[in-house]
PDB file of C-alpha atoms in Angstrom:
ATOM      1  CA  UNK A   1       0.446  52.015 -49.526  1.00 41.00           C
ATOM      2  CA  UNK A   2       1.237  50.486 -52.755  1.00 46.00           C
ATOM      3  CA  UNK A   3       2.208  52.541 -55.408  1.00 58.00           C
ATOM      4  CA  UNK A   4       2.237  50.268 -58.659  1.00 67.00           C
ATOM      5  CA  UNK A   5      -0.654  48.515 -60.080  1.00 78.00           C
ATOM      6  CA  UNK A   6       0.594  45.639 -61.871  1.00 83.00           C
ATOM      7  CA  UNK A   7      -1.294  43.957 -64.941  1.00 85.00           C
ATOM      8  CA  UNK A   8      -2.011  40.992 -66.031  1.00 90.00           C
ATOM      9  CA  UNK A   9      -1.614  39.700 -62.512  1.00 91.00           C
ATOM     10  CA  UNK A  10      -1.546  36.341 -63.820  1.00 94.00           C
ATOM     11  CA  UNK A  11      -0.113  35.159 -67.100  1.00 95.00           C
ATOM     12  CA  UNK A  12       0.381  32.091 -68.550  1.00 96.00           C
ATOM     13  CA  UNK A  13       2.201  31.581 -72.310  1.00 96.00           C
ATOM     14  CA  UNK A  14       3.946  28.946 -74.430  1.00 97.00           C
ATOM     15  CA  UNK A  15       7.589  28.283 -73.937  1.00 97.00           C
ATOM     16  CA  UNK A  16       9.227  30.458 -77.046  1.00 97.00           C
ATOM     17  CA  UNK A  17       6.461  33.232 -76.800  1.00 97.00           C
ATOM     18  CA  UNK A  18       7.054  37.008 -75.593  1.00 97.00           C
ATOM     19  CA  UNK A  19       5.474  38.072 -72.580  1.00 97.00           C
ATOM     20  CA  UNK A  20       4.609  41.230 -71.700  1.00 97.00           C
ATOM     21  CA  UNK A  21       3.701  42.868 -68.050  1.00 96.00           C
ATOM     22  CA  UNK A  22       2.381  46.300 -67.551  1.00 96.00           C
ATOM     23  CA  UNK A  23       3.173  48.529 -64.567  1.00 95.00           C
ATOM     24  CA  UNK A  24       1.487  51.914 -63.660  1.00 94.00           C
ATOM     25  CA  UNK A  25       2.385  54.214 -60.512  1.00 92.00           C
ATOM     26  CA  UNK A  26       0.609  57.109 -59.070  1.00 90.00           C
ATOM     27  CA  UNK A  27       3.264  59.766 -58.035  1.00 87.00           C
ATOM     28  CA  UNK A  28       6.498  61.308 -59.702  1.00 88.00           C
ATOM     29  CA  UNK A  29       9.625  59.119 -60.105  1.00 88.00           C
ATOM     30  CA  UNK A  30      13.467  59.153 -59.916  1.00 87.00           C
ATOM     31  CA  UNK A  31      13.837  56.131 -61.252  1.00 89.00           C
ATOM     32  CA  UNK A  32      11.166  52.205 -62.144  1.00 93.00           C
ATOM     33  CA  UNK A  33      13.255  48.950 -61.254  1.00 93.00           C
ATOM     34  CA  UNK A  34      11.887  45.466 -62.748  1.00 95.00           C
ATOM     35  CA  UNK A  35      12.052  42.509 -60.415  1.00 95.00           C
ATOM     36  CA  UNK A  36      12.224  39.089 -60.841  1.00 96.00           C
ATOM     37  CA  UNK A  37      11.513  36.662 -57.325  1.00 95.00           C
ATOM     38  CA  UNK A  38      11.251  33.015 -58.368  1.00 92.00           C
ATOM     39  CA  UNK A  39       8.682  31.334 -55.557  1.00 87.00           C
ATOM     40  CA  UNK A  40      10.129  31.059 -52.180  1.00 82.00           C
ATOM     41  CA  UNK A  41      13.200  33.316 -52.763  1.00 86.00           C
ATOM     42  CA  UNK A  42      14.610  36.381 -52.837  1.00 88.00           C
ATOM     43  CA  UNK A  43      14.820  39.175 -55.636  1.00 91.00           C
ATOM     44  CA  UNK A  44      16.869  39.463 -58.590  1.00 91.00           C
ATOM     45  CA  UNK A  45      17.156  42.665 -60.170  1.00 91.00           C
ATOM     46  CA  UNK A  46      16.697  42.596 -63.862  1.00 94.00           C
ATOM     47  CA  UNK A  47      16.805  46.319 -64.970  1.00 94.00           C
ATOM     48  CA  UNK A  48      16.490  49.882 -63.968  1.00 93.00           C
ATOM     49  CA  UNK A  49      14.754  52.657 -65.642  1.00 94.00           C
ATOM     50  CA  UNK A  50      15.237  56.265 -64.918  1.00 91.00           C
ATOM     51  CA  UNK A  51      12.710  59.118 -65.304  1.00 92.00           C
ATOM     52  CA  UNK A  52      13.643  60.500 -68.607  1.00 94.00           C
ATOM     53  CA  UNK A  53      14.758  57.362 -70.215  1.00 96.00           C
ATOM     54  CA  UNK A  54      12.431  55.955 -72.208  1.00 97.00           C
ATOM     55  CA  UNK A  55      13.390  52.550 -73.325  1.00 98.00           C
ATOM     56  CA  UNK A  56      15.710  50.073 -72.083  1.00 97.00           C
ATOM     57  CA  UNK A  57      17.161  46.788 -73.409  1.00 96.00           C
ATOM     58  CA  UNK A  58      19.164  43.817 -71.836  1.00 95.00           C
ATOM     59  CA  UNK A  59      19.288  40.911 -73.218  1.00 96.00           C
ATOM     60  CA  UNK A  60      15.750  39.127 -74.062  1.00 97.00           C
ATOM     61  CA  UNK A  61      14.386  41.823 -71.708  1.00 98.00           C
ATOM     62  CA  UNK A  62      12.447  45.402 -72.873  1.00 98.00           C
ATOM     63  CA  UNK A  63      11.787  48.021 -70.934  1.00 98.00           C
ATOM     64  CA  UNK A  64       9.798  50.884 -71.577  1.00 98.00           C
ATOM     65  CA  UNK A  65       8.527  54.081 -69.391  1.00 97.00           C
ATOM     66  CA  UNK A  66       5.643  56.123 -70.476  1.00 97.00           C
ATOM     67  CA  UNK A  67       6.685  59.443 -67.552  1.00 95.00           C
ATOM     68  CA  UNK A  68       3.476  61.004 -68.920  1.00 95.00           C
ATOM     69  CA  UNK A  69       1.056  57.991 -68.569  1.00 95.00           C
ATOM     70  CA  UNK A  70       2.933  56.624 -65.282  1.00 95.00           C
ATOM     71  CA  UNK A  71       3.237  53.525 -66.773  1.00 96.00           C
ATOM     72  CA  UNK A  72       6.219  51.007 -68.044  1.00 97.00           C
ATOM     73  CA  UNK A  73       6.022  47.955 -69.590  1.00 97.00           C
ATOM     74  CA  UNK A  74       8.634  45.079 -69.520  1.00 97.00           C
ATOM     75  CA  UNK A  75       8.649  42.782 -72.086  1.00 98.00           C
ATOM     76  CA  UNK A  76      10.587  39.280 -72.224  1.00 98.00           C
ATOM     77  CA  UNK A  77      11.278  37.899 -75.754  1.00 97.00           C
ATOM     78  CA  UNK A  78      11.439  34.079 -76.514  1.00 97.00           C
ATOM     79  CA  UNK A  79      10.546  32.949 -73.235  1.00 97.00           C
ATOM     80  CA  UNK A  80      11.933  29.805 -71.733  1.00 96.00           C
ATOM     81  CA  UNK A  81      11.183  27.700 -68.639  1.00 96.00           C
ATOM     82  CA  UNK A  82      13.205  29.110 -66.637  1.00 95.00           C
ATOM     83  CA  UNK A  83      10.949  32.410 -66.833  1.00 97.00           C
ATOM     84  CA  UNK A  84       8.677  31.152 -64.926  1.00 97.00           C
ATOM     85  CA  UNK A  85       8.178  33.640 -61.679  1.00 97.00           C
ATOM     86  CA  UNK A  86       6.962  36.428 -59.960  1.00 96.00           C
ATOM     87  CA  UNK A  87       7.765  39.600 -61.580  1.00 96.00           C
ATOM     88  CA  UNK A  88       7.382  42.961 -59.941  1.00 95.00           C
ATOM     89  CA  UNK A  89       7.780  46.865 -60.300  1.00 95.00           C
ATOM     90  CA  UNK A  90       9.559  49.009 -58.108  1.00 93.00           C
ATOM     91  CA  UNK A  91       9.514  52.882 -58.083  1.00 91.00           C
ATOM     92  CA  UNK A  92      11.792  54.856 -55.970  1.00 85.00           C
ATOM     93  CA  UNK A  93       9.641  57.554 -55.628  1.00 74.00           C
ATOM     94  CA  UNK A  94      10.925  59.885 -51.836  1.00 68.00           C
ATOM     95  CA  UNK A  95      14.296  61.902 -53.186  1.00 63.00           C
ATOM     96  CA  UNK A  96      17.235  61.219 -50.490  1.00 61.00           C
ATOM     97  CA  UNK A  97      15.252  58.390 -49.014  1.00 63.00           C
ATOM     98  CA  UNK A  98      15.419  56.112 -51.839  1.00 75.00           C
ATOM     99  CA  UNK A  99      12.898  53.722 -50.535  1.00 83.00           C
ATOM    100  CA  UNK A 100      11.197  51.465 -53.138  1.00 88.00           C
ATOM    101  CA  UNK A 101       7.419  51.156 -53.155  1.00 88.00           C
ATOM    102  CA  UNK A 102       6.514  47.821 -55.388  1.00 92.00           C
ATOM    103  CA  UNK A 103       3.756  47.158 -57.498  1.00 91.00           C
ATOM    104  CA  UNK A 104       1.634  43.833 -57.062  1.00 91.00           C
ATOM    105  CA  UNK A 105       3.335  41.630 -58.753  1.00 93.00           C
ATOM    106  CA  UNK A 106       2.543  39.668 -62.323  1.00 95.00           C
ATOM    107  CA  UNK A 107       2.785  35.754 -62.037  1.00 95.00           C
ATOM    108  CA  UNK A 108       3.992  34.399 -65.245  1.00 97.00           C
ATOM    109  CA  UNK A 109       4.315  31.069 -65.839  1.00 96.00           C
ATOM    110  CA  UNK A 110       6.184  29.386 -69.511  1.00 97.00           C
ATOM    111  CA  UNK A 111       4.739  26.180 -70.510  1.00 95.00           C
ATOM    112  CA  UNK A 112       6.909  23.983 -72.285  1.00 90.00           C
TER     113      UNK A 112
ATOM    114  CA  UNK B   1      28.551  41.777 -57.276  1.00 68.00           C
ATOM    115  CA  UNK B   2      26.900  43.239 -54.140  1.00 80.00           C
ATOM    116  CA  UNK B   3      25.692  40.270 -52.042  1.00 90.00           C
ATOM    117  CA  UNK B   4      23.613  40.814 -49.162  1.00 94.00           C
ATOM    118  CA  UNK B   5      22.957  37.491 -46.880  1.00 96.00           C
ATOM    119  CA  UNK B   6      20.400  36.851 -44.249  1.00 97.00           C
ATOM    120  CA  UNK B   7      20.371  34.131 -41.487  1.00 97.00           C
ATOM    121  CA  UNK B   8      18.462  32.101 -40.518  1.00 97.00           C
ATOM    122  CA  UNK B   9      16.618  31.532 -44.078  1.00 96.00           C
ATOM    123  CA  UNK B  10      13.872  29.958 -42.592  1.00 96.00           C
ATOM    124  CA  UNK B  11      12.722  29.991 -38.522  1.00 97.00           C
ATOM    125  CA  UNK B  12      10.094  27.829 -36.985  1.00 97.00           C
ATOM    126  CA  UNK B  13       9.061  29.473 -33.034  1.00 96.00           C
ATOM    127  CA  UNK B  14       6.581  28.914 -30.441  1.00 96.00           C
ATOM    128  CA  UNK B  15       3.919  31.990 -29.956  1.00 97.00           C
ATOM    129  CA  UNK B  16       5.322  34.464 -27.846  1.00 96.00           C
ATOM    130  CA  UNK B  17       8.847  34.227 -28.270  1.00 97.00           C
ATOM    131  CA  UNK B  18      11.889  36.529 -30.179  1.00 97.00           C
ATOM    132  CA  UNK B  19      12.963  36.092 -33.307  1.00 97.00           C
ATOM    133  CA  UNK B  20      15.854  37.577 -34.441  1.00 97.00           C
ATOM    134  CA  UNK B  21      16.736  38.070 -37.942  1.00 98.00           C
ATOM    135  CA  UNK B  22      20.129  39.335 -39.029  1.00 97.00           C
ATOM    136  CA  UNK B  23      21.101  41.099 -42.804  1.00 97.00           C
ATOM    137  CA  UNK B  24      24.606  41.218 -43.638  1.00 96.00           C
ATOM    138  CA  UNK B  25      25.785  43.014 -46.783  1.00 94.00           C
ATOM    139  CA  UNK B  26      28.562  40.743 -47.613  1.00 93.00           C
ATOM    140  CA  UNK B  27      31.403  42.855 -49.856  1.00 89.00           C
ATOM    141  CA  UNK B  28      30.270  46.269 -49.123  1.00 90.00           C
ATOM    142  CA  UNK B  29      29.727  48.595 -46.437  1.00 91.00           C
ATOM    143  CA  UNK B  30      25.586  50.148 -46.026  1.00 90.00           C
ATOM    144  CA  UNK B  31      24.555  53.050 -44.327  1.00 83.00           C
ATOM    145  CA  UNK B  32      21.326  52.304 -44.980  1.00 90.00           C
ATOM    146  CA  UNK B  33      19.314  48.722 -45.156  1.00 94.00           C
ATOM    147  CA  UNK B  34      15.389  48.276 -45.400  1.00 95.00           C
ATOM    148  CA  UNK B  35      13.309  45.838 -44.278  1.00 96.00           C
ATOM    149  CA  UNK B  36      10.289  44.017 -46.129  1.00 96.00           C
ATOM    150  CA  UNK B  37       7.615  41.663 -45.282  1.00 96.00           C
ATOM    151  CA  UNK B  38       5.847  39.713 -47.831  1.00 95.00           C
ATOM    152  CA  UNK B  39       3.050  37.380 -47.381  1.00 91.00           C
ATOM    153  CA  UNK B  40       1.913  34.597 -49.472  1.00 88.00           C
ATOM    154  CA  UNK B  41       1.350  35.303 -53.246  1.00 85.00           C
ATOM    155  CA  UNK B  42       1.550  39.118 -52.032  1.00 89.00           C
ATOM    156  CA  UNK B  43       3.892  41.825 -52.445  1.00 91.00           C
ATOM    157  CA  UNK B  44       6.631  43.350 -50.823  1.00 93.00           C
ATOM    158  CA  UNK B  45       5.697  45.919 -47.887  1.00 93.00           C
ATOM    159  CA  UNK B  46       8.449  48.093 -46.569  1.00 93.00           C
ATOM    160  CA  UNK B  47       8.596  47.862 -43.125  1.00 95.00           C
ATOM    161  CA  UNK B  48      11.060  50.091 -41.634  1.00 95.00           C
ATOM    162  CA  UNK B  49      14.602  51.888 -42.914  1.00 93.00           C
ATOM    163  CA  UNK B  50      17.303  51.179 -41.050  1.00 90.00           C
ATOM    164  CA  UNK B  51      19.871  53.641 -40.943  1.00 87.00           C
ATOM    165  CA  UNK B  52      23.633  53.062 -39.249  1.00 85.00           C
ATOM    166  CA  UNK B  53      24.050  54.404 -35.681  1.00 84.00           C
ATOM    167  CA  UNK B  54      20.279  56.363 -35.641  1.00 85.00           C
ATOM    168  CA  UNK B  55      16.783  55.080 -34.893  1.00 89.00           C
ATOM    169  CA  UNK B  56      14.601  53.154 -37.893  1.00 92.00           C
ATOM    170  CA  UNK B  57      12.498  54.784 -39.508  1.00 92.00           C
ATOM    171  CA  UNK B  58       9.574  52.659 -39.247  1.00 95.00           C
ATOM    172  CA  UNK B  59       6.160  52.676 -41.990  1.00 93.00           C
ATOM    173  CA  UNK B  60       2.977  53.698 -40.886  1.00 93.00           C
ATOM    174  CA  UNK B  61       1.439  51.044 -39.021  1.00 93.00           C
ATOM    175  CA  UNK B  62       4.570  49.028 -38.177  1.00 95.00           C
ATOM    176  CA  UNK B  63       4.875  48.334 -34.592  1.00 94.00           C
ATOM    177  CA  UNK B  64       8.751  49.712 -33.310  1.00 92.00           C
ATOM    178  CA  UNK B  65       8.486  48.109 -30.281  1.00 94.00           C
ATOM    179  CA  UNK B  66       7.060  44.622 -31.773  1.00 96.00           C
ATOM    180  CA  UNK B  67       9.684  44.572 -34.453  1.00 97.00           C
ATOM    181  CA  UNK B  68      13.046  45.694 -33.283  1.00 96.00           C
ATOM    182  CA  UNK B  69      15.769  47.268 -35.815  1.00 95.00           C
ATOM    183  CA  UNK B  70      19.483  47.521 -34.713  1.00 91.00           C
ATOM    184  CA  UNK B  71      21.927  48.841 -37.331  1.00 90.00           C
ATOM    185  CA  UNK B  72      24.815  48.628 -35.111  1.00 83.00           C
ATOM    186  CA  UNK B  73      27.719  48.728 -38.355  1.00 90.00           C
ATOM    187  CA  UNK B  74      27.535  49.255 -41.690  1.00 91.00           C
ATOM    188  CA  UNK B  75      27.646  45.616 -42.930  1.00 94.00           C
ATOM    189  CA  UNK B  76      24.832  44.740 -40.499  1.00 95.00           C
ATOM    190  CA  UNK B  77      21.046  45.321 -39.250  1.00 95.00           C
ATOM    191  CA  UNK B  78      19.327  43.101 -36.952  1.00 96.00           C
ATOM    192  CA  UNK B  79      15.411  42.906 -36.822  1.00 97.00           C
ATOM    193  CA  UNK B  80      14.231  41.648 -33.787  1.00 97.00           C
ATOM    194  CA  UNK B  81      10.352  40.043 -33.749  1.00 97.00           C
ATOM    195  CA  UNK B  82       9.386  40.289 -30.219  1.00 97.00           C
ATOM    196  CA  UNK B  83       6.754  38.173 -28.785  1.00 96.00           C
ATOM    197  CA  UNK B  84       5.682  36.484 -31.934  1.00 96.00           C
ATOM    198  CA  UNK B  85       2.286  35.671 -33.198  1.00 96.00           C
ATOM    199  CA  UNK B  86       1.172  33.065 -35.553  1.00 96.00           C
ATOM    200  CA  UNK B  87       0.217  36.544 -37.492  1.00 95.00           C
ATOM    201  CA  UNK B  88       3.621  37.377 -37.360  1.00 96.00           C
ATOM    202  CA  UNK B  89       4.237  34.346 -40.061  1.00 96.00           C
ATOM    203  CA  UNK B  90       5.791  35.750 -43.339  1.00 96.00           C
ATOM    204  CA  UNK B  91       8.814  36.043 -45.441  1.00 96.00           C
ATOM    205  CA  UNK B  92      11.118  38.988 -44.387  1.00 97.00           C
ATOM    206  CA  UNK B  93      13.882  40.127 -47.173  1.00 97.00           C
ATOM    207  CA  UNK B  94      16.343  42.992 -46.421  1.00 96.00           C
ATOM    208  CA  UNK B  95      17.883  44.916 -49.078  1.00 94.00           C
ATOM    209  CA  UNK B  96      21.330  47.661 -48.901  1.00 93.00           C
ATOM    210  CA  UNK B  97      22.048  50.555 -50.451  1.00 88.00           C
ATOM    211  CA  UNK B  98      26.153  50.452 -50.767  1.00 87.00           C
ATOM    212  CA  UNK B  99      28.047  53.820 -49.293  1.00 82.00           C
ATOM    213  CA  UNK B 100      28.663  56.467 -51.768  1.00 73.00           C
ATOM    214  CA  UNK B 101      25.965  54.747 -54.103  1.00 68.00           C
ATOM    215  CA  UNK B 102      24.470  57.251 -56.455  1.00 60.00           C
ATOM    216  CA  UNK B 103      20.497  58.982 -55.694  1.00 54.00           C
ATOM    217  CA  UNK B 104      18.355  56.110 -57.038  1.00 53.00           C
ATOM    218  CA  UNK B 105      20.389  53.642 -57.606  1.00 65.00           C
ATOM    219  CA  UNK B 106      19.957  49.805 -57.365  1.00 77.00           C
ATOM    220  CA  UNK B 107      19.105  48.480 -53.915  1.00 85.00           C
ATOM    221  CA  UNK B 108      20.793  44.625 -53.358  1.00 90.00           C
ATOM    222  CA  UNK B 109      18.162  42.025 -51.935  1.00 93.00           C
ATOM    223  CA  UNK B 110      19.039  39.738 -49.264  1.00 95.00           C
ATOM    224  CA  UNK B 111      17.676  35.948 -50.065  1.00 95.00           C
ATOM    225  CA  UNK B 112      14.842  36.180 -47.142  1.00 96.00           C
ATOM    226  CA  UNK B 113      13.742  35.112 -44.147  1.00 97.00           C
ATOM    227  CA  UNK B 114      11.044  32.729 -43.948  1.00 96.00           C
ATOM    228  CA  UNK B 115       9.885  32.779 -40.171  1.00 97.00           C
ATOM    229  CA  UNK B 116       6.764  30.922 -39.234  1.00 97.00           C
ATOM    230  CA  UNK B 117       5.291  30.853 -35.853  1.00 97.00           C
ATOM    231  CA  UNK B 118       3.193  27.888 -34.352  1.00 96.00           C
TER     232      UNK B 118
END
């Protein structure tokens, strides 16, 4: 079953704008990954989270991890074009199996 | 970087044939690969862990005898789809854990599989 709830699951913004997806998960974690999967194609990672970390920069990207609220956030400064994609949560939540259990996904789209 | 191929990228079959579906991790060695299955505008469902020189671990609800796993080294897992179904039609993407990798650490995603049945 899924673990993350992703929200918005749709959003749509003006080339140069911030966007900003929200993830929330159910169970304890080791660690939240951030996904990116551009249509048709595989994943890229973009960052990894662990459980008492609480923020996390690279580059134009921000990620944040609320342990207490089961919930993260990743944020995406400036956007450009070539945002444009499917982004998803991962939590790797079974210790020694490391399987990932992904959220549903927020479809962003940049408009020039 | 880890890279982690898969071939074919994209399969067209009649109903009721096999369809296999290899995952090669290409610069480092993998105990342990997963499988995924992701349908149209949907997320990624595990499907099975594939561990070198044991059995998969399959999900609940994942057939082991519809779709075959074979781990046979450590740079690659097969996954067989046996008598495929036009239900059968979806993108399949295999990630790798590299050996020695830390608990928790990044998993490296394969480019997918996009099999389609007629």
């Amino acid at each position: 079953s899924q673990q993350g709830e992703e929200d918005p699951q749709a959003l749509s913004i003006q080339e140069g704008e911030n966007a900003t997806m929200n993830c929330s998960y159910k169970t304890s974690i080791n660690n939240l990954q951030w996904y990116r999967q551009n249509s048709g194609r595989g994943l890229v990672h973009l960052i990894l989270i662990r459980s008492n970390e609480r923020e996390k920069h690279s580059g134009r990207l921000r990620v944040t991890l609320d342990t207490s609220k089961k919930s993260s956030s990743l944020l995406i400064t400036a956007s450009r074009a070539a945002d444009t994609a499917s982004y998803f949560c991962a939590t790797d939540v079974f210790r020694g199996a490391q399987k990932l259990v992904f959220g549903q996904g927020t479809r962003l789209t940049i408009n020039p | 970087g880890a890279v982690v191929s898969q071939h074919p990228s994209r399969v067209i079959c009649k109903s009721g044939t096999s369809v296999k579906i290899e995952c090669r991790s290409l610069d480092f060695q993998a105990t342990t690969m997963f499988w995924y299955r992701q349908f149209p505008k949907q997320s990624l469902m595990l499907m099975a862990t594939s561990n070198e020189g044991s059995k998969a671990t399959y999900e609940q609800g994942v057939e082991k005898d519809k779709f075959l796993i074979n781990h046979a080294s450590l740079t690659l897992s097969t996954l067989t789809v046996t008598s495929a179904h036009p239900e059968d039609s979806s993108f399949y993407i295999c990630s790798a854990i590299p050996l020695n990798r830390g608990q928790g650490e990044t998993q490296y995603f394969g480019p997918g599989t996009r099999l389609l049945v007629l």
